[in-house]
PDB file of C-alpha atoms in Angstrom:
ATOM      1  CA  MET C   1     177.974 -17.827 -29.348  1.00  0.00           C
ATOM      2  CA  GLU C   2     176.613 -15.402 -26.758  1.00  0.00           C
ATOM      3  CA  ARG C   3     179.215 -12.962 -25.418  1.00  0.00           C
ATOM      4  CA  TRP C   4     178.113 -13.593 -21.821  1.00  0.00           C
ATOM      5  CA  ARG C   5     179.356 -17.219 -22.015  1.00  0.00           C
ATOM      6  CA  SER C   6     182.952 -15.962 -21.904  1.00  0.00           C
ATOM      7  CA  CYS C   7     182.596 -14.251 -18.473  1.00  0.00           C
ATOM      8  CA  PRO C   8     184.946 -15.622 -15.704  1.00  0.00           C
ATOM      9  CA  ALA C   9     182.073 -16.760 -13.432  1.00  0.00           C
ATOM     10  CA  LEU C  10     180.846 -19.217 -16.093  1.00  0.00           C
ATOM     11  CA  ALA C  11     184.172 -20.600 -17.161  1.00  0.00           C
ATOM     12  CA  ASP C  12     183.803 -24.022 -15.688  1.00  0.00           C
ATOM     13  CA  LYS C  13     180.023 -24.437 -16.078  1.00  0.00           C
ATOM     14  CA  ASP C  14     178.573 -27.329 -18.166  1.00  0.00           C
ATOM     15  CA  GLU C  15     176.178 -26.914 -21.188  1.00  0.00           C
ATOM     16  CA  ALA C  16     173.142 -27.702 -19.119  1.00  0.00           C
ATOM     17  CA  PHE C  17     173.923 -24.853 -16.684  1.00  0.00           C
ATOM     18  CA  LEU C  18     174.582 -22.388 -19.541  1.00  0.00           C
ATOM     19  CA  ALA C  19     171.377 -23.391 -21.209  1.00  0.00           C
ATOM     20  CA  ALA C  20     169.519 -22.630 -17.928  1.00  0.00           C
ATOM     21  CA  VAL C  21     171.217 -19.230 -17.799  1.00  0.00           C
ATOM     22  CA  ALA C  22     170.182 -18.512 -21.338  1.00  0.00           C
ATOM     23  CA  ASP C  23     166.616 -19.418 -20.607  1.00  0.00           C
ATOM     24  CA  SER C  24     166.549 -17.143 -17.651  1.00  0.00           C
ATOM     25  CA  LEU C  25     168.172 -14.278 -19.563  1.00  0.00           C
ATOM     26  CA  VAL C  26     165.338 -14.235 -22.048  1.00  0.00           C
ATOM     27  CA  GLN C  27     162.810 -13.530 -19.230  1.00  0.00           C
ATOM     28  CA  LEU C  28     165.108 -11.037 -17.608  1.00  0.00           C
ATOM     29  CA  GLU C  29     166.071  -9.079 -20.760  1.00  0.00           C
ATOM     30  CA  ALA C  30     162.213  -8.381 -21.266  1.00  0.00           C
ATOM     31  CA  LEU C  31     162.074  -6.305 -18.029  1.00  0.00           C
ATOM     32  CA  SER C  32     161.629  -2.591 -18.377  1.00  0.00           C
ATOM     33  CA  PRO C  33     164.489  -0.301 -17.128  1.00  0.00           C
ATOM     34  CA  LYS C  34     162.496   0.541 -13.947  1.00  0.00           C
ATOM     35  CA  GLN C  35     161.962  -3.252 -13.255  1.00  0.00           C
ATOM     36  CA  ARG C  36     165.539  -3.811 -13.844  1.00  0.00           C
ATOM     37  CA  HIS C  37     166.543  -1.084 -11.474  1.00  0.00           C
ATOM     38  CA  CYS C  38     164.300  -2.407  -8.721  1.00  0.00           C
ATOM     39  CA  LEU C  39     165.524  -6.029  -9.314  1.00  0.00           C
ATOM     40  CA  ALA C  40     169.165  -4.821  -9.138  1.00  0.00           C
ATOM     41  CA  LEU C  41     168.323  -3.217  -5.732  1.00  0.00           C
ATOM     42  CA  PHE C  42     166.894  -6.515  -4.425  1.00  0.00           C
ATOM     43  CA  LYS C  43     169.765  -8.514  -5.988  1.00  0.00           C
ATOM     44  CA  ALA C  44     172.396  -6.294  -4.286  1.00  0.00           C
ATOM     45  CA  ALA C  45     170.684  -7.082  -0.832  1.00  0.00           C
ATOM     46  CA  GLU C  46     170.463 -10.730  -1.716  1.00  0.00           C
ATOM     47  CA  LEU C  47     174.155 -10.997  -2.715  1.00  0.00           C
ATOM     48  CA  VAL C  48     175.426  -9.178   0.315  1.00  0.00           C
ATOM     49  CA  ASN C  49     173.263 -11.380   2.477  1.00  0.00           C
ATOM     50  CA  ALA C  50     174.322 -14.621   0.759  1.00  0.00           C
ATOM     51  CA  LEU C  51     178.025 -13.840   1.201  1.00  0.00           C
ATOM     52  CA  ILE C  52     177.519 -12.832   4.850  1.00  0.00           C
ATOM     53  CA  GLN C  53     175.696 -16.123   5.527  1.00  0.00           C
ATOM     54  CA  ILE C  54     178.356 -18.303   3.695  1.00  0.00           C
ATOM     55  CA  LYS C  55     181.203 -16.616   5.619  1.00  0.00           C
ATOM     56  CA  GLU C  56     179.321 -17.135   8.950  1.00  0.00           C
ATOM     57  CA  ARG C  57     178.641 -20.918   8.251  1.00  0.00           C
ATOM     58  CA  ARG C  58     182.369 -21.415   7.187  1.00  0.00           C
ATOM     59  CA  GLU C  59     183.527 -19.397  10.109  1.00  0.00           C
ATOM     60  CA  ALA C  60     185.701 -17.226   7.769  1.00  0.00           C
ATOM     61  CA  GLU C  61     188.310 -15.042   9.187  1.00  0.00           C
ATOM     62  CA  ASP C  62     186.475 -11.918   7.757  1.00  0.00           C
ATOM     63  CA  ARG C  63     183.002 -12.908   8.879  1.00  0.00           C
ATOM     64  CA  VAL C  64     180.812 -10.238  10.365  1.00  0.00           C
ATOM     65  CA  GLY C  65     179.564 -12.025  13.335  1.00  0.00           C
ATOM     66  CA  PRO C  66     176.050 -13.635  14.227  1.00  0.00           C
ATOM     67  CA  GLU C  67     174.319 -10.385  15.116  1.00  0.00           C
ATOM     68  CA  LEU C  68     175.058  -8.612  11.912  1.00  0.00           C
ATOM     69  CA  ALA C  69     174.479 -11.846   9.973  1.00  0.00           C
ATOM     70  CA  HIS C  70     171.027 -12.079  11.635  1.00  0.00           C
ATOM     71  CA  ARG C  71     170.233  -8.347  10.834  1.00  0.00           C
ATOM     72  CA  SER C  72     171.169  -8.838   7.218  1.00  0.00           C
ATOM     73  CA  PHE C  73     169.142 -12.070   6.911  1.00  0.00           C
ATOM     74  CA  ALA C  74     166.079 -10.377   8.546  1.00  0.00           C
ATOM     75  CA  LEU C  75     166.345  -7.404   6.294  1.00  0.00           C
ATOM     76  CA  VAL C  76     166.291  -9.550   3.068  1.00  0.00           C
ATOM     77  CA  ARG C  77     163.534 -11.800   4.417  1.00  0.00           C
ATOM     78  CA  SER C  78     161.464  -8.691   5.138  1.00  0.00           C
ATOM     79  CA  VAL C  79     162.030  -7.439   1.649  1.00  0.00           C
ATOM     80  CA  ILE C  80     160.835 -10.676   0.288  1.00  0.00           C
ATOM     81  CA  ARG C  81     157.762 -10.927   2.386  1.00  0.00           C
ATOM     82  CA  ASN C  82     156.722  -7.240   2.296  1.00  0.00           C
ATOM     83  CA  ARG C  83     157.821  -6.688  -1.458  1.00  0.00           C
ATOM     84  CA  SER C  84     159.245  -3.276  -0.128  1.00  0.00           C
ATOM     85  CA  LEU C  85     162.714  -1.990  -0.364  1.00  0.00           C
ATOM     86  CA  PRO C  86     163.210   0.362   2.553  1.00  0.00           C
ATOM     87  CA  TYR C  87     166.571   1.596   1.293  1.00  0.00           C
ATOM     88  CA  ALA C  88     165.292   2.395  -2.244  1.00  0.00           C
ATOM     89  CA  GLY C  89     163.767   5.779  -1.422  1.00  0.00           C
ATOM     90  CA  SER C  90     161.045   6.811  -3.716  1.00  0.00           C
ATOM     91  CA  GLU C  91     160.635   3.480  -5.202  1.00  0.00           C
ATOM     92  CA  SER C  92     160.021   1.684  -1.871  1.00  0.00           C
ATOM     93  CA  GLN C  93     157.167  -0.403  -3.312  1.00  0.00           C
ATOM     94  CA  CYS C  94     158.743  -1.423  -6.575  1.00  0.00           C
ATOM     95  CA  LEU C  95     158.986  -5.201  -5.891  1.00  0.00           C
ATOM     96  CA  ARG C  96     155.156  -5.433  -6.005  1.00  0.00           C
ATOM     97  CA  ASP C  97     155.344  -5.499  -9.746  1.00  0.00           C
ATOM     98  CA  PRO C  98     154.007  -8.951 -10.845  1.00  0.00           C
ATOM     99  CA  GLN C  99     157.019  -9.588 -13.157  1.00  0.00           C
ATOM    100  CA  LEU C 100     159.444  -8.888 -10.398  1.00  0.00           C
ATOM    101  CA  THR C 101     157.450 -10.897  -7.850  1.00  0.00           C
ATOM    102  CA  ALA C 102     157.524 -13.883 -10.211  1.00  0.00           C
ATOM    103  CA  VAL C 103     161.345 -13.613 -10.690  1.00  0.00           C
ATOM    104  CA  ILE C 104     161.962 -13.250  -6.904  1.00  0.00           C
ATOM    105  CA  ASP C 105     159.520 -15.992  -5.939  1.00  0.00           C
ATOM    106  CA  GLU C 106     161.133 -18.440  -8.505  1.00  0.00           C
ATOM    107  CA  GLY C 107     164.566 -17.773  -6.988  1.00  0.00           C
ATOM    108  CA  CYS C 108     163.337 -18.351  -3.587  1.00  0.00           C
ATOM    109  CA  ARG C 109     161.448 -21.548  -4.519  1.00  0.00           C
ATOM    110  CA  LEU C 110     164.534 -22.962  -6.388  1.00  0.00           C
ATOM    111  CA  PHE C 111     166.821 -21.946  -3.520  1.00  0.00           C
ATOM    112  CA  HIS C 112     164.748 -23.614  -0.825  1.00  0.00           C
ATOM    113  CA  LEU C 113     163.859 -26.725  -2.838  1.00  0.00           C
ATOM    114  CA  GLY C 114     167.545 -26.962  -3.766  1.00  0.00           C
ATOM    115  CA  LYS C 115     168.634 -27.436  -0.211  1.00  0.00           C
ATOM    116  CA  THR C 116     167.589 -31.113  -0.826  1.00  0.00           C
ATOM    117  CA  ASN C 117     167.679 -31.377  -4.605  1.00  0.00           C
ATOM    118  CA  LYS C 118     170.985 -30.789  -6.339  1.00  0.00           C
ATOM    119  CA  GLU C 119     169.445 -30.245  -9.761  1.00  0.00           C
ATOM    120  CA  LEU C 120     167.173 -27.561  -8.409  1.00  0.00           C
ATOM    121  CA  TYR C 121     169.962 -25.881  -6.593  1.00  0.00           C
ATOM    122  CA  GLN C 122     171.864 -25.816  -9.902  1.00  0.00           C
ATOM    123  CA  GLN C 123     168.741 -24.083 -11.436  1.00  0.00           C
ATOM    124  CA  ALA C 124     168.683 -21.587  -8.487  1.00  0.00           C
ATOM    125  CA  LEU C 125     172.434 -20.819  -9.321  1.00  0.00           C
ATOM    126  CA  ALA C 126     171.681 -20.489 -13.021  1.00  0.00           C
ATOM    127  CA  LEU C 127     168.874 -17.970 -12.330  1.00  0.00           C
ATOM    128  CA  SER C 128     171.261 -16.061 -10.049  1.00  0.00           C
ATOM    129  CA  ALA C 129     173.932 -15.971 -12.586  1.00  0.00           C
ATOM    130  CA  ALA C 130     171.415 -14.772 -15.249  1.00  0.00           C
ATOM    131  CA  GLN C 131     170.410 -11.972 -12.944  1.00  0.00           C
ATOM    132  CA  CYS C 132     174.047 -10.946 -12.496  1.00  0.00           C
ATOM    133  CA  LEU C 133     174.460 -10.984 -16.205  1.00  0.00           C
ATOM    134  CA  ALA C 134     171.217  -9.107 -17.034  1.00  0.00           C
ATOM    135  CA  LEU C 135     171.828  -6.451 -14.328  1.00  0.00           C
ATOM    136  CA  GLN C 136     175.537  -6.123 -14.959  1.00  0.00           C
ATOM    137  CA  ASP C 137     175.240  -2.343 -15.632  1.00  0.00           C
ATOM    138  CA  GLN C 138     173.029  -1.680 -12.601  1.00  0.00           C
ATOM    139  CA  LEU C 139     174.472  -4.005  -9.851  1.00  0.00           C
ATOM    140  CA  GLY C 140     177.390  -1.700  -8.976  1.00  0.00           C
ATOM    141  CA  PRO C 141     175.232   1.494  -8.469  1.00  0.00           C
ATOM    142  CA  ALA C 142     172.509  -0.766  -6.787  1.00  0.00           C
ATOM    143  CA  LEU C 143     175.083  -2.162  -4.344  1.00  0.00           C
ATOM    144  CA  ASP C 144     176.147   1.496  -3.496  1.00  0.00           C
ATOM    145  CA  GLN C 145     172.605   2.461  -2.910  1.00  0.00           C
ATOM    146  CA  TYR C 146     171.999  -0.586  -0.721  1.00  0.00           C
ATOM    147  CA  LEU C 147     175.086   0.084   1.403  1.00  0.00           C
ATOM    148  CA  GLN C 148     174.037   3.711   1.947  1.00  0.00           C
ATOM    149  CA  GLY C 149     170.563   2.951   3.020  1.00  0.00           C
ATOM    150  CA  ALA C 150     170.390  -0.487   4.559  1.00  0.00           C
ATOM    151  CA  GLY C 151     171.757   0.540   7.940  1.00  0.00           C
ATOM    152  CA  LEU C 152     174.400  -2.198   8.095  1.00  0.00           C
ATOM    153  CA  GLU C 153     177.989  -1.532   8.866  1.00  0.00           C
ATOM    154  CA  LEU C 154     179.795  -3.948   6.603  1.00  0.00           C
ATOM    155  CA  PRO C 155     183.588  -4.371   6.287  1.00  0.00           C
ATOM    156  CA  GLU C 156     185.162  -3.187   3.052  1.00  0.00           C
ATOM    157  CA  THR C 157     186.645  -6.759   2.463  1.00  0.00           C
ATOM    158  CA  LEU C 158     183.033  -8.098   2.301  1.00  0.00           C
ATOM    159  CA  ILE C 159     181.925  -5.439  -0.121  1.00  0.00           C
ATOM    160  CA  ALA C 160     185.068  -6.065  -2.199  1.00  0.00           C
ATOM    161  CA  SER C 161     184.190  -9.833  -2.255  1.00  0.00           C
ATOM    162  CA  VAL C 162     180.643  -9.030  -3.407  1.00  0.00           C
ATOM    163  CA  ARG C 163     182.064  -6.769  -6.305  1.00  0.00           C
ATOM    164  CA  ALA C 164     184.620  -9.465  -7.329  1.00  0.00           C
ATOM    165  CA  SER C 165     182.388 -12.468  -7.106  1.00  0.00           C
ATOM    166  CA  PHE C 166     179.104 -11.147  -8.456  1.00  0.00           C
ATOM    167  CA  ILE C 167     179.880  -8.005 -10.543  1.00  0.00           C
ATOM    168  CA  ASP C 168     183.390  -8.234 -11.968  1.00  0.00           C
ATOM    169  CA  ALA C 169     183.167 -11.951 -12.551  1.00  0.00           C
ATOM    170  CA  TYR C 170     180.086 -11.463 -14.750  1.00  0.00           C
ATOM    171  CA  ARG C 171     181.777  -9.131 -17.174  1.00  0.00           C
ATOM    172  CA  SER C 172     182.470 -10.513 -20.567  1.00  0.00           C
TER     173      SER C 172
END
């Protein structure tokens, strides 16, 4: 059995979900170190934004407020549309790589279609889980780089939640 199957984030997932994760991992593990670095930067932005949006919708006690939630959403949306990471410094254009574009586009497609289709939503979650697994060694530093350069003042509790839910939970 693959070691990644023992990570806490996948403990209650069924075999179909785990098979979808395994399929995505094959594609992700073929990425070069530079591609993985750039994808980790994007994934850090995406994870922070996802948690912000979830907390806003649920009106969580530690939410950041509608203005910051909108700024975070707008930043990630801009990155997806422009294929440019404004906070990545010298590699600001790195998301234009065709392999990365394909991974990001597939995640967006599954997420949006998954809003009305439970099966596709599970595929989107499986792809996201595979990204957290494949980028495990780079997500922490990418999150730090994102926080330094994104221009968003985020509470430490939110950052701790991102680390716990999407970095620590995927360690096996």
